[in-house]
Coordinates of C-alpha atoms in Angstrom, one line a residue:
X1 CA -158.9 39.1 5.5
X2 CA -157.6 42.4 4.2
X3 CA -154.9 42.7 1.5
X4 CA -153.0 44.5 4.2
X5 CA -152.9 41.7 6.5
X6 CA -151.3 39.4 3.7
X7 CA -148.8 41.4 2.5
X8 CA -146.0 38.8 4.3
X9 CA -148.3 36.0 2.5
X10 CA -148.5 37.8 -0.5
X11 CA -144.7 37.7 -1.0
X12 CA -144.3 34.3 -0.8
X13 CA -147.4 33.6 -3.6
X14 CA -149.6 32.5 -0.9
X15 CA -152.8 34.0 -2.6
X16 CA -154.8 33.5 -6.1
X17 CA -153.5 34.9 -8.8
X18 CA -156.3 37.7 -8.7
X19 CA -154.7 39.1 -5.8
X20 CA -151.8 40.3 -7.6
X21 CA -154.0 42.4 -10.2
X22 CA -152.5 45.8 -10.8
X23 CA -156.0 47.3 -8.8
X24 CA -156.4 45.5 -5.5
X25 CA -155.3 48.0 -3.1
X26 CA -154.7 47.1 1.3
X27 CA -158.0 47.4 2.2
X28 CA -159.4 44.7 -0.4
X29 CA -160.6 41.7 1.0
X30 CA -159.6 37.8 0.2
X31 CA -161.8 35.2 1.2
X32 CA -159.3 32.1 3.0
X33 CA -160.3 28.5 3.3
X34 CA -158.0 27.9 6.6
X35 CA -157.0 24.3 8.1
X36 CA -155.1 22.8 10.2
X37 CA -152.0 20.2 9.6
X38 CA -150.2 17.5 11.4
X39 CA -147.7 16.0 10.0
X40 CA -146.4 12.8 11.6
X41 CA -143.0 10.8 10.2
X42 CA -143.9 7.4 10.4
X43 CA -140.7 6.3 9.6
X44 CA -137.5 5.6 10.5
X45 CA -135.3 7.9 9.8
X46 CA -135.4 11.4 9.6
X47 CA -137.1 14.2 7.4
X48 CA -134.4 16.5 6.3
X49 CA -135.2 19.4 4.0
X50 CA -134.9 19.0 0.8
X51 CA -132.0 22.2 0.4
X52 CA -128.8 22.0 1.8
X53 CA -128.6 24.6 4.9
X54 CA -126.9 27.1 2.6
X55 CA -129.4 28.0 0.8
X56 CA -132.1 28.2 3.1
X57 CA -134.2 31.3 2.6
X58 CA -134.6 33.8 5.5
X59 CA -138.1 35.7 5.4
X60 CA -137.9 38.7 7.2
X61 CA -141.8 39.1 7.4
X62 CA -142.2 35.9 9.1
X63 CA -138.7 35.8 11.5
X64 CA -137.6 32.4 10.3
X65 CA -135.9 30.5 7.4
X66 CA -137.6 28.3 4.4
X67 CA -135.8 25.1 4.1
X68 CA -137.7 23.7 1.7
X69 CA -139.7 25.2 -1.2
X70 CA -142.8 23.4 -1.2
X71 CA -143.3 21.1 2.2
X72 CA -147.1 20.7 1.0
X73 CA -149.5 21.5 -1.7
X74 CA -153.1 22.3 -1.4
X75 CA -156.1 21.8 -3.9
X76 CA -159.6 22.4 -3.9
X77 CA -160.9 20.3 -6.8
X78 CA -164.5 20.2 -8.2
X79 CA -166.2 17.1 -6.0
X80 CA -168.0 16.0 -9.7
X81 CA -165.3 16.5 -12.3
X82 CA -162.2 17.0 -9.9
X83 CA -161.2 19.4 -11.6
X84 CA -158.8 22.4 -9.9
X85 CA -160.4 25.5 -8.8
X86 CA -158.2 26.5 -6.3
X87 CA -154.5 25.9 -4.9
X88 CA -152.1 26.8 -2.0
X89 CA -149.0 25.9 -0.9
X90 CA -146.9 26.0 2.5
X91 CA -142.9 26.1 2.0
X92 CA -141.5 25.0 5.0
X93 CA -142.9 27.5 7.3
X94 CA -140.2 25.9 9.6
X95 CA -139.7 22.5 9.8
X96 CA -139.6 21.3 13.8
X97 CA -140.5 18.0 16.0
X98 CA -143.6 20.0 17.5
X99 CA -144.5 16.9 19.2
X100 CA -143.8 13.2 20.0
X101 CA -145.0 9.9 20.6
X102 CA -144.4 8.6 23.8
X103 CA -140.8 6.9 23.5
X104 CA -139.7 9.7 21.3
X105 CA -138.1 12.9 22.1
X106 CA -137.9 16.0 19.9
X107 CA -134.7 16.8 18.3
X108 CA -135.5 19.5 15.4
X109 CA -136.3 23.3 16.3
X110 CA -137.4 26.1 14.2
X111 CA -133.7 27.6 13.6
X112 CA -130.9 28.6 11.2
X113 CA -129.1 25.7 12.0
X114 CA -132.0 22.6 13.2
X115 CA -134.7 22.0 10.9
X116 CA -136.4 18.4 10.4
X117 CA -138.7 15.9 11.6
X118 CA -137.3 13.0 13.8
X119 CA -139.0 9.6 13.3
X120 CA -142.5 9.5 15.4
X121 CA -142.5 13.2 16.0
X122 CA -145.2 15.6 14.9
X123 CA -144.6 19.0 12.7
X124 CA -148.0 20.9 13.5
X125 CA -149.6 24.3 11.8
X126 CA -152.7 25.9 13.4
X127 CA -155.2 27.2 10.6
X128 CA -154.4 31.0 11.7
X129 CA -151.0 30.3 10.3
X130 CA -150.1 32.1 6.9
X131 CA -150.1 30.2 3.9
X132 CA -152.2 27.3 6.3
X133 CA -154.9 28.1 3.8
X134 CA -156.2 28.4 -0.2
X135 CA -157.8 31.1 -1.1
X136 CA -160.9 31.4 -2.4
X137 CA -162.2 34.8 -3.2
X138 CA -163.2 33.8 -6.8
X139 CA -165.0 30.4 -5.8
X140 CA -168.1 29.7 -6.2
X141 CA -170.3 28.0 -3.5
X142 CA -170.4 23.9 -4.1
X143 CA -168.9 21.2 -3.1
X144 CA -165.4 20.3 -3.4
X145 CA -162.5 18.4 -2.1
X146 CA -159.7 19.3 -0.3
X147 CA -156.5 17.6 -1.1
X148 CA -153.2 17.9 1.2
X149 CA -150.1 16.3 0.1
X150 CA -146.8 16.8 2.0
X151 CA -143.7 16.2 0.1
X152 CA -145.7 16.6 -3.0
X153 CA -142.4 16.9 -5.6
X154 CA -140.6 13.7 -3.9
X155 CA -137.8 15.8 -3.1
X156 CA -137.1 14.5 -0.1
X157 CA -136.6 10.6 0.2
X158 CA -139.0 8.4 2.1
X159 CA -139.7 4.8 2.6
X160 CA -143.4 4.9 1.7
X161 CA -145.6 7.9 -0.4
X162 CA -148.6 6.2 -0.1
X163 CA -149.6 8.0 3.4
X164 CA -148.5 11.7 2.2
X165 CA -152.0 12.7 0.7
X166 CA -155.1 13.4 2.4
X167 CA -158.8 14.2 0.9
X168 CA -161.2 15.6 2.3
X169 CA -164.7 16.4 1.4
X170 CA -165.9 20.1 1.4
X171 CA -169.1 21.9 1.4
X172 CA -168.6 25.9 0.5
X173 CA -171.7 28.0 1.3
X174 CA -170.2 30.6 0.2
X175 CA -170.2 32.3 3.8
X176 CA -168.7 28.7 5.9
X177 CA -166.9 25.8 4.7
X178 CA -167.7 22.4 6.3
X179 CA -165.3 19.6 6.2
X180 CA -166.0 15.7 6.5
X181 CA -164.5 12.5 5.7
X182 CA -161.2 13.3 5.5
X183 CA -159.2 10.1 4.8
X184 CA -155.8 8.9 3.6
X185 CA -155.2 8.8 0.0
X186 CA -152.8 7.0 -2.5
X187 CA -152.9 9.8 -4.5

């Protein structure tokens, strides 16, 4: 995707540090490894954000507020030394009950004034999302694992961590990305 398609995700650090080099101009390209996300609250009470309403961040690029810094982290580690090659991060592109189980009704919205996730209720990015992605313009083709973990600071109180990570196993070819055996993870 061209530098002048990111600019919004640009602003909020959403790209490798090589993008923000003094000689990348609009019409550079960045290479984006994009997934989807579902995040379900398995518990019983709600998932506030982790800032008081206050100081929740408007973004005029996207149209919404941020009510959370960091709502997930991304890494692509090295599949033989885990190592880090790459990282992302999605603030709370806007924290809503996208969905429900059945028995459960949706109760947060994408607003100035609602934002959370209500107990068996879905919050749901599509990969074309910004920021739903790490970029890896300066990776090299391998294998790798994708790590997701929601909440990763602990800043907002929950019952049990042990279901906010999950790994995935990655094969770059430097043109696709295949992903398989994507499981829960403790850490």
């Amino acid at each position: 995707m061209s530098m002048y398609n990111l600019r919004c995700a640009a602003e909020e650090n959403c790209l490798a540090s090589s993008a923000y080099r003094s000689d990348v101009r609009d019409y550079d390209n960045r290479v984006l490894l994009r997934f989807p996300q579902r995040v379900k609250n398995q518990g019983t009470s709600d998932f506030l954000p982790s800032r008081p309403r206050y100081s929740w961040e408007w973004h005029s690029c996207h149209q919404h507020y941020h009510s959370m810094d960091e709502f997930s982290h991304y890494d692509l580690l090295d599949a033989n030394s885990y190592r880090k090659v790459a990282e992302g991060h999605k603030a709370s592109f806007c924290l809503e009950d996208t969905s429900c189980d059945y028995g459960y009704y949706r109760r947060y919205a994408c607003t100035a004034h609602t934002q959370g996730l209500s107990p068996g209720c879905y919050d749901t990015y599509n990969a074309d999302i910004d920021c739903q992605w790490i970029d890896i313009t300066d990776v090299k083709p391998g294998n790798y694992i994708l790590k997701v973990s929601v909440n990763p600071s602990y800043l907002v109180p929950e019952s049990d961590y042990s279901n906010n990570v999950v790994r995935c196993d990655i094969r770059y070819t430097g043109h696709h990305a295949y992903a398989s055996g994507c499981t829960i993870s403790p850490y």
